[in-house]
Amino acid sequence: MAIIKCPECGRQISDKAPVCPNCGVEIAGKIMKCPQCGEIYFRDQEMCPNCHHLTRSSGQAAQGTNTRQAESQGNGGQIVSPNAQATTTKPNVQPATNRQPTPPPVKPQKSQNETANQAKKKNHGPLIVAFVIALAICGVCFYFYSNAKSNKEMESYEFAMKSDDPLVLQTYLDSNLDAPAEHIQAVTERLEELKKQDVEWTNAVVSGTKAALEDYLAKHPDTEHKAEAMHKIDSIDWADASSKNTLEALQAYLNAHDEGEHVDEAQTAIKSLKANTVQPNEKTMIVSVFRHFFQAINAKSEGDLQASVAPILTNFLGKPDAIKADVVTFMHKIYKDDITRMTWRLNNDYEIDKKEVGDEEYEYTVKFSALQDIDRTDDSKEKHAKYRISATVNPDGLISAMSMTKILE
């Protein structure tokens, strides 16, 4: 068995193969080797397609050709064994010596180089297709990789620009060296701004003043130190309010820090002050109550006098559960027949205590002195007197108890 080249398609095949596995042409018994040049070609060809060496005599070639044609026509294209007896009448074939048969047209044969090139092209075709497909896949993969990388860089950029942490911005710059130039510039500028803010923050903290902290917040309202700055300002304001311990100072703290860290403490302190300390507005109210009371006596005004006292007085000049009529009776009683005019003048020597009798409702205990000037028709009688007065004022601002003691000089 030898390896030969198929005379039809040029593929390497065995000379014993029944047909060519590539093109399907019959091989075994149908081919021959040119004795002159060694070319492999079909046995029924008249001459070698390479060197044109005649395979057999012209008569034999014609007879072979006619025989194949007859076999093809008489048997429907089937090949008949040479040993089989013919059942049809053979055509009259003139002797080869009488005429020279016209050789059949020779099918142009490809040269060995053309056949080899064709085979190479057929062999390289699948490789080229595979290469193109691989190249397309690589292109698609590169596109998605590049797109994913670009999206990741954009996400990192947006996160860095929203951050107030210099470490986040520096990490972006270190991890995205091939990022767009405008992104790198923006992040770099942001990083420098944060570094500058850190210096200003340090200076504000070192100063320890409310003004420095408020100035820092005004310049950098979105700083990451905002919560810490607000905490420090809150502590400074509370320290100032608690040291003063006045209603005004404590209320000012609450007005400035309605959600401050010391709101509960401030409210407790305010409540304690109100329960135990008479505030200026309370003293003003008490002074006004007694001024109206004694002015009503001076004017002998029953209406104004009754408006100054509670409906029921727990004690009035020694009488328990006195009513407003008792107070009016007192006024008329002190006006003797010889008195033409009476004037009460209050000394500003008030002693005021207070106690809580309800939820932020207070009762006041008051002590003070008053001078009485009297104009009489009888000059021999007393014209001046001084009294020590003790009284109670209820949460409604009305006198609910009173006693008077004359001071002898």
Short mmCIF file of C-alpha atoms in Angstrom, two decimals:
data_model
loop_
_atom_site.label_atom_id
_atom_site.label_comp_id
_atom_site.label_asym_id
_atom_site.label_seq_id
_atom_site.Cartn_x
_atom_site.Cartn_y
_atom_site.Cartn_z
CA MET A 1 0.00 0.00 0.00
CA ALA A 2 1.33 3.41 -1.00
CA ILE A 3 0.18 6.95 -0.25
CA ILE A 4 -0.72 8.83 -3.40
CA LYS A 5 -2.35 12.08 -4.34
CA CYS A 6 -5.95 11.92 -5.48
CA PRO A 7 -5.94 12.87 -9.21
CA GLU A 8 -9.31 14.59 -8.72
CA CYS A 9 -8.90 16.74 -5.57
CA GLY A 10 -5.19 16.44 -4.73
CA ARG A 11 -5.67 15.04 -1.19
CA GLN A 12 -3.21 12.45 0.18
CA ILE A 13 -4.90 9.02 0.14
CA SER A 14 -4.07 5.28 0.00
CA ASP A 15 -3.81 3.72 -3.48
CA LYS A 16 -5.94 0.83 -2.14
CA ALA A 17 -8.82 3.05 -1.04
CA PRO A 18 -12.08 2.23 -2.90
CA VAL A 19 -12.93 5.93 -3.20
CA CYS A 20 -11.33 9.22 -2.19
CA PRO A 21 -12.62 10.15 1.31
CA ASN A 22 -12.58 13.81 0.30
CA CYS A 23 -14.21 14.01 -3.17
CA GLY A 24 -15.71 10.49 -3.48
CA VAL A 25 -14.10 9.53 -6.83
CA GLU A 26 -13.25 5.83 -7.33
CA ILE A 27 -9.60 5.01 -6.72
CA ALA A 28 -8.86 1.25 -6.46
CA GLY A 29 -8.37 -0.21 -9.99
CA LYS A 30 -9.16 3.13 -11.66
CA ILE A 31 -5.79 4.88 -11.52
CA MET A 32 -2.34 4.36 -12.92
CA LYS A 33 1.11 5.83 -12.61
CA CYS A 34 2.74 7.49 -15.66
CA PRO A 35 5.84 5.44 -16.57
CA GLN A 36 7.52 8.56 -17.85
CA CYS A 37 6.94 11.27 -15.19
CA GLY A 38 5.35 9.32 -12.32
CA GLU A 39 2.06 11.37 -12.32
CA ILE A 40 -0.99 9.53 -10.92
CA TYR A 41 -4.05 9.79 -13.20
CA PHE A 42 -7.15 7.85 -14.17
CA ARG A 43 -6.58 4.71 -16.15
CA ASP A 44 -9.22 5.59 -18.77
CA GLN A 45 -7.39 8.78 -19.76
CA GLU A 46 -5.59 8.62 -23.12
CA MET A 47 -2.48 10.40 -22.00
CA CYS A 48 -0.70 11.65 -18.88
CA PRO A 49 -2.08 15.06 -17.96
CA ASN A 50 1.43 16.16 -16.88
CA CYS A 51 3.80 15.04 -19.64
CA HIS A 52 1.14 13.94 -22.20
CA HIS A 53 2.63 10.49 -22.60
CA LEU A 54 0.15 8.23 -24.40
CA THR A 55 -1.31 5.56 -22.22
CA ARG A 56 -2.16 3.17 -25.13
CA SER A 57 -2.67 3.10 -28.91
CA SER A 58 -5.32 5.27 -30.49
CA GLY A 59 -7.50 2.32 -31.41
CA GLN A 60 -7.39 0.90 -27.94
CA ALA A 61 -8.24 4.30 -26.49
CA ALA A 62 -11.19 4.70 -28.82
CA GLN A 63 -12.36 1.17 -28.16
CA GLY A 64 -12.11 1.74 -24.44
CA THR A 65 -14.02 4.94 -24.74
CA ASN A 66 -16.74 3.37 -26.88
CA THR A 67 -16.99 0.42 -24.56
CA ARG A 68 -17.51 2.71 -21.54
CA GLN A 69 -20.13 4.65 -23.45
CA ALA A 70 -21.95 1.51 -24.41
CA GLU A 71 -21.81 0.16 -20.94
CA SER A 72 -23.15 3.44 -19.61
CA GLN A 73 -25.99 3.56 -22.16
CA GLY A 74 -26.96 -0.12 -22.00
CA ASN A 75 -26.88 -0.51 -18.26
CA GLY A 76 -28.28 2.74 -17.06
CA GLY A 77 -24.91 3.99 -15.97
CA GLN A 78 -24.04 0.80 -14.02
CA ILE A 79 -20.63 -0.74 -14.33
CA VAL A 80 -20.75 -4.26 -15.82
CA SER A 81 -18.12 -6.82 -15.00
CA PRO A 82 -15.85 -7.61 -17.95
CA ASN A 83 -16.54 -11.39 -17.49
CA ALA A 84 -20.34 -11.00 -17.74
CA GLN A 85 -21.93 -12.09 -21.04
CA ALA A 86 -23.55 -9.26 -23.03
CA THR A 87 -27.31 -9.61 -23.53
CA THR A 88 -27.55 -6.76 -26.04
CA THR A 89 -26.21 -6.48 -29.54
CA LYS A 90 -22.87 -4.81 -29.66
CA PRO A 91 -22.60 -1.88 -31.98
CA ASN A 92 -20.62 -2.26 -35.20
CA VAL A 93 -17.18 -0.95 -34.46
CA GLN A 94 -14.92 -0.40 -37.42
CA PRO A 95 -11.48 -1.87 -37.14
CA ALA A 96 -8.90 0.40 -35.79
CA THR A 97 -6.91 -0.09 -38.99
CA ASN A 98 -9.65 1.45 -41.19
CA ARG A 99 -9.99 4.89 -39.38
CA GLN A 100 -8.33 6.90 -36.72
CA PRO A 101 -10.93 7.65 -33.95
CA THR A 102 -11.21 11.15 -32.70
CA PRO A 103 -9.81 11.23 -29.16
CA PRO A 104 -12.24 12.47 -26.53
CA PRO A 105 -11.74 16.00 -25.23
CA VAL A 106 -9.13 16.02 -22.56
CA LYS A 107 -10.34 17.54 -19.30
CA PRO A 108 -7.89 20.21 -18.29
CA GLN A 109 -6.02 19.06 -15.26
CA LYS A 110 -4.68 21.30 -12.54
CA SER A 111 -0.98 21.38 -11.97
CA GLN A 112 0.50 20.00 -8.80
CA ASN A 113 1.18 23.52 -7.48
CA GLU A 114 -2.41 24.64 -8.15
CA THR A 115 -3.78 21.51 -6.52
CA ALA A 116 -1.50 21.96 -3.51
CA ASN A 117 -2.46 25.61 -3.21
CA GLN A 118 -6.13 24.70 -3.38
CA ALA A 119 -5.64 22.09 -0.68
CA LYS A 120 -3.78 24.59 1.47
CA LYS A 121 -6.58 27.10 1.02
CA LYS A 122 -9.14 24.51 2.04
CA ASN A 123 -7.01 23.55 5.04
CA HIS A 124 -6.48 27.18 6.13
CA GLY A 125 -10.12 28.18 5.75
CA PRO A 126 -11.31 26.83 9.13
CA LEU A 127 -8.26 28.32 10.81
CA ILE A 128 -9.01 31.74 9.37
CA VAL A 129 -12.64 31.53 10.47
CA ALA A 130 -11.60 30.43 13.97
CA PHE A 131 -9.09 33.28 14.13
CA VAL A 132 -11.72 35.84 13.10
CA ILE A 133 -14.16 34.48 15.69
CA ALA A 134 -11.47 34.55 18.40
CA LEU A 135 -10.57 38.10 17.42
CA ALA A 136 -14.23 39.16 17.64
CA ILE A 137 -14.58 37.52 21.05
CA CYS A 138 -11.46 39.31 22.26
CA GLY A 139 -12.87 42.59 20.97
CA VAL A 140 -16.17 42.09 22.78
CA CYS A 141 -14.39 41.09 25.99
CA PHE A 142 -12.11 44.10 25.77
CA TYR A 143 -15.12 46.37 25.22
CA PHE A 144 -16.94 45.06 28.29
CA TYR A 145 -13.75 45.15 30.35
CA SER A 146 -13.02 48.71 29.30
CA ASN A 147 -16.64 49.73 29.95
CA ALA A 148 -16.66 48.07 33.39
CA LYS A 149 -13.35 49.72 34.27
CA SER A 150 -14.70 53.11 33.19
CA ASN A 151 -17.88 52.65 35.27
CA LYS A 152 -15.85 51.62 38.31
CA GLU A 153 -13.63 54.68 37.95
CA MET A 154 -16.68 56.94 37.71
CA GLU A 155 -18.20 55.43 40.86
CA SER A 156 -14.92 55.88 42.73
CA TYR A 157 -14.68 59.47 41.51
CA GLU A 158 -18.21 60.39 42.62
CA PHE A 159 -17.67 58.75 46.02
CA ALA A 160 -14.38 60.58 46.52
CA MET A 161 -15.86 63.98 45.62
CA LYS A 162 -18.65 63.50 48.16
CA SER A 163 -16.27 62.44 50.93
CA ASP A 164 -14.69 64.71 53.52
CA ASP A 165 -12.02 62.14 54.36
CA PRO A 166 -8.61 62.95 52.82
CA LEU A 167 -7.72 59.25 52.94
CA VAL A 168 -10.60 58.44 50.55
CA LEU A 169 -9.43 61.03 48.03
CA GLN A 170 -5.81 59.90 48.24
CA THR A 171 -6.88 56.28 47.71
CA TYR A 172 -8.71 57.31 44.52
CA LEU A 173 -5.59 59.05 43.18
CA ASP A 174 -3.40 56.03 43.96
CA SER A 175 -5.82 53.51 42.44
CA ASN A 176 -6.81 55.42 39.27
CA LEU A 177 -3.57 56.60 37.72
CA ASP A 178 -5.07 56.39 34.20
CA ALA A 179 -8.28 58.25 35.13
CA PRO A 180 -9.39 61.27 33.03
CA ALA A 181 -7.26 64.34 33.64
CA GLU A 182 -10.24 66.43 34.76
CA HIS A 183 -11.14 63.84 37.42
CA ILE A 184 -7.60 63.73 38.78
CA GLN A 185 -7.47 67.54 38.89
CA ALA A 186 -10.84 67.83 40.67
CA VAL A 187 -9.91 65.23 43.30
CA THR A 188 -6.50 66.81 43.83
CA GLU A 189 -8.06 70.25 44.38
CA ARG A 190 -10.60 68.74 46.76
CA LEU A 191 -7.81 67.05 48.71
CA GLU A 192 -5.89 70.31 49.03
CA GLU A 193 -9.05 72.08 50.23
CA LEU A 194 -9.60 69.45 52.93
CA LYS A 195 -6.00 69.76 54.07
CA LYS A 196 -6.48 73.52 54.38
CA GLN A 197 -9.69 72.95 56.35
CA ASP A 198 -7.85 70.66 58.75
CA VAL A 199 -5.37 73.44 59.53
CA GLU A 200 -8.21 75.92 60.15
CA TRP A 201 -10.05 73.37 62.28
CA THR A 202 -6.98 72.81 64.43
CA ASN A 203 -6.61 76.55 64.94
CA ALA A 204 -10.30 76.90 65.92
CA VAL A 205 -10.07 74.06 68.43
CA VAL A 206 -6.85 75.40 69.95
CA SER A 207 -8.42 78.86 70.38
CA GLY A 208 -11.25 77.31 72.41
CA THR A 209 -13.59 80.23 71.75
CA LYS A 210 -17.15 80.17 70.47
CA ALA A 211 -16.38 82.91 67.94
CA ALA A 212 -13.54 80.90 66.33
CA LEU A 213 -15.72 77.81 66.04
CA GLU A 214 -18.64 79.76 64.56
CA ASP A 215 -16.28 81.42 62.08
CA TYR A 216 -14.97 78.01 61.00
CA LEU A 217 -18.53 76.71 60.45
CA ALA A 218 -19.43 79.81 58.45
CA LYS A 219 -16.50 79.16 56.08
CA HIS A 220 -17.05 75.39 55.90
CA PRO A 221 -20.75 74.63 56.45
CA ASP A 222 -20.39 71.06 55.10
CA THR A 223 -17.26 70.12 57.01
CA GLU A 224 -16.90 66.68 58.55
CA HIS A 225 -16.15 68.48 61.85
CA LYS A 226 -19.57 70.13 61.97
CA ALA A 227 -21.00 67.84 64.65
CA GLU A 228 -17.89 68.22 66.81
CA ALA A 229 -17.91 72.01 66.41
CA MET A 230 -21.59 72.18 67.39
CA HIS A 231 -20.84 70.04 70.43
CA LYS A 232 -18.07 72.38 71.55
CA ILE A 233 -20.27 75.48 71.03
CA ASP A 234 -23.06 73.81 73.02
CA SER A 235 -20.67 73.07 75.88
CA ILE A 236 -19.34 76.65 75.90
CA ASP A 237 -22.86 78.14 76.02
CA TRP A 238 -23.95 75.78 78.79
CA ALA A 239 -20.90 76.57 80.90
CA ASP A 240 -21.69 80.27 80.59
CA ALA A 241 -25.41 79.85 81.42
CA SER A 242 -24.86 77.54 84.37
CA SER A 243 -22.21 79.80 85.87
CA LYS A 244 -24.58 82.81 85.72
CA ASN A 245 -27.51 80.67 86.93
CA THR A 246 -30.14 83.23 86.05
CA LEU A 247 -33.43 82.78 84.27
CA GLU A 248 -32.25 85.02 81.46
CA ALA A 249 -28.99 83.12 80.90
CA LEU A 250 -30.61 79.71 81.13
CA GLN A 251 -33.43 80.70 78.79
CA ALA A 252 -30.90 82.12 76.31
CA TYR A 253 -29.18 78.72 76.25
CA LEU A 254 -32.50 76.99 75.51
CA ASN A 255 -33.31 79.46 72.75
CA ALA A 256 -29.95 78.85 71.06
CA HIS A 257 -29.89 75.07 71.61
CA ASP A 258 -33.46 73.76 71.56
CA GLU A 259 -32.01 70.29 70.93
CA GLY A 260 -28.79 70.82 72.86
CA GLU A 261 -27.05 68.31 75.09
CA HIS A 262 -27.97 70.20 78.27
CA VAL A 263 -31.64 71.02 77.60
CA ASP A 264 -32.90 68.87 80.47
CA GLU A 265 -30.38 70.38 82.88
CA ALA A 266 -31.32 73.90 81.81
CA GLN A 267 -35.03 73.25 82.28
CA THR A 268 -34.44 71.74 85.72
CA ALA A 269 -32.29 74.71 86.73
CA ILE A 270 -34.95 77.14 85.51
CA LYS A 271 -37.65 75.35 87.47
CA SER A 272 -35.49 75.37 90.60
CA LEU A 273 -34.78 79.08 90.22
CA LYS A 274 -38.45 79.86 89.78
CA ALA A 275 -39.34 77.84 92.88
CA ASN A 276 -36.71 79.32 95.16
CA THR A 277 -35.65 82.68 93.81
CA VAL A 278 -37.79 85.77 93.38
CA GLN A 279 -37.14 87.13 89.94
CA PRO A 280 -37.15 90.86 89.16
CA ASN A 281 -40.49 90.62 87.36
CA GLU A 282 -42.01 88.93 90.41
CA LYS A 283 -40.76 91.65 92.73
CA THR A 284 -42.21 94.26 90.41
CA MET A 285 -45.57 92.50 90.53
CA ILE A 286 -45.56 92.33 94.36
CA VAL A 287 -44.58 96.00 94.79
CA SER A 288 -47.41 96.95 92.43
CA VAL A 289 -49.98 94.93 94.45
CA PHE A 290 -49.24 96.76 97.72
CA ARG A 291 -48.93 100.17 96.08
CA HIS A 292 -52.45 99.79 94.67
CA PHE A 293 -53.75 98.60 98.03
CA PHE A 294 -52.50 101.64 99.98
CA GLN A 295 -53.30 104.08 97.17
CA ALA A 296 -56.91 102.84 97.39
CA ILE A 297 -56.88 103.61 101.13
CA ASN A 298 -55.43 107.07 100.46
CA ALA A 299 -58.22 107.69 97.95
CA LYS A 300 -60.85 105.97 100.06
CA SER A 301 -61.72 103.90 96.96
CA GLU A 302 -63.65 100.79 97.96
CA GLY A 303 -63.55 99.32 94.44
CA ASP A 304 -59.77 99.61 94.03
CA LEU A 305 -59.28 98.25 97.54
CA GLN A 306 -61.39 95.17 96.89
CA ALA A 307 -59.58 94.58 93.55
CA SER A 308 -56.30 94.25 95.45
CA VAL A 309 -57.33 91.40 97.76
CA ALA A 310 -58.42 87.79 97.33
CA PRO A 311 -62.09 86.85 97.82
CA ILE A 312 -61.10 85.00 101.01
CA LEU A 313 -58.13 86.04 103.11
CA THR A 314 -56.76 83.38 105.42
CA ASN A 315 -56.07 86.13 107.95
CA PHE A 316 -56.58 89.87 107.85
CA LEU A 317 -55.36 91.88 110.83
CA GLY A 318 -56.02 88.91 113.13
CA LYS A 319 -59.39 87.92 111.64
CA PRO A 320 -59.34 84.48 109.99
CA ASP A 321 -61.19 83.83 106.73
CA ALA A 322 -61.83 87.49 106.16
CA ILE A 323 -63.68 88.68 103.08
CA LYS A 324 -63.40 91.79 100.98
CA ALA A 325 -66.05 93.58 103.04
CA ASP A 326 -63.85 93.20 106.11
CA VAL A 327 -61.07 95.02 104.30
CA VAL A 328 -63.43 97.87 103.36
CA THR A 329 -64.56 98.09 106.99
CA PHE A 330 -60.90 98.41 108.06
CA MET A 331 -60.40 101.35 105.71
CA HIS A 332 -63.38 103.23 107.03
CA LYS A 333 -62.42 102.44 110.62
CA ILE A 334 -58.98 104.06 110.43
CA TYR A 335 -60.47 107.25 109.07
CA LYS A 336 -61.47 109.01 112.30
CA ASP A 337 -63.74 112.01 112.33
CA ASP A 338 -60.89 114.46 112.87
CA ILE A 339 -58.79 113.12 109.96
CA THR A 340 -59.02 115.27 106.88
CA ARG A 341 -56.39 113.45 104.79
CA MET A 342 -54.29 110.27 105.05
CA THR A 343 -51.21 109.33 103.05
CA TRP A 344 -49.41 105.96 103.09
CA ARG A 345 -45.85 105.83 101.77
CA LEU A 346 -44.11 102.44 101.29
CA ASN A 347 -40.46 101.98 102.04
CA ASN A 348 -38.53 99.99 99.47
CA ASP A 349 -37.35 97.42 102.02
CA TYR A 350 -39.14 94.35 100.75
CA GLU A 351 -38.23 90.90 101.96
CA ILE A 352 -39.82 88.32 99.69
CA ASP A 353 -39.86 84.56 99.96
CA LYS A 354 -41.66 82.19 97.65
CA LYS A 355 -42.78 78.62 97.55
CA GLU A 356 -44.31 76.46 94.85
CA VAL A 357 -47.93 75.56 95.54
CA GLY A 358 -48.70 74.05 92.12
CA ASP A 359 -47.07 73.29 88.78
CA GLU A 360 -45.06 76.47 88.35
CA GLU A 361 -47.52 78.31 90.61
CA TYR A 362 -46.00 80.25 93.49
CA GLU A 363 -47.12 81.91 96.72
CA TYR A 364 -45.13 84.86 98.08
CA THR A 365 -44.51 85.87 101.68
CA VAL A 366 -43.72 89.60 101.91
CA LYS A 367 -42.37 91.84 104.68
CA PHE A 368 -41.87 95.59 104.39
CA SER A 369 -42.42 98.85 106.27
CA ALA A 370 -44.80 101.73 105.55
CA LEU A 371 -45.14 105.30 106.82
CA GLN A 372 -48.52 106.87 107.62
CA ASP A 373 -48.99 110.65 107.44
CA ILE A 374 -52.22 112.07 108.85
CA ASP A 375 -53.73 115.50 108.60
CA ARG A 376 -56.01 116.20 111.62
CA THR A 377 -58.12 118.99 112.85
CA ASP A 378 -56.78 118.32 116.33
CA ASP A 379 -53.08 119.12 116.27
CA SER A 380 -52.53 117.43 119.61
CA LYS A 381 -53.06 113.99 118.18
CA GLU A 382 -50.52 111.80 116.37
CA LYS A 383 -49.81 112.80 112.83
CA HIS A 384 -47.12 110.30 111.83
CA ALA A 385 -46.74 106.57 112.36
CA LYS A 386 -44.64 103.69 111.07
CA TYR A 387 -45.81 100.12 110.57
CA ARG A 388 -44.21 96.79 109.92
CA ILE A 389 -46.38 94.87 107.47
CA SER A 390 -46.38 91.12 106.82
CA ALA A 391 -48.53 89.77 103.99
CA THR A 392 -49.08 86.90 101.63
CA VAL A 393 -49.68 87.18 97.87
CA ASN A 394 -51.27 84.25 96.04
CA PRO A 395 -50.37 82.97 92.50
CA ASP A 396 -53.03 85.28 91.05
CA GLY A 397 -51.20 88.36 92.37
CA LEU A 398 -53.82 89.18 95.11
CA ILE A 399 -53.27 89.77 98.81
CA SER A 400 -54.47 86.64 100.65
CA ALA A 401 -53.29 87.55 104.16
CA MET A 402 -52.05 90.66 105.99
CA SER A 403 -50.99 91.85 109.42
CA MET A 404 -49.71 95.24 110.49
CA THR A 405 -47.61 96.05 113.57
CA LYS A 406 -46.97 99.64 114.65
CA ILE A 407 -43.34 100.43 115.24
CA LEU A 408 -42.75 102.62 118.26
CA GLU A 409 -39.83 104.97 118.02
#
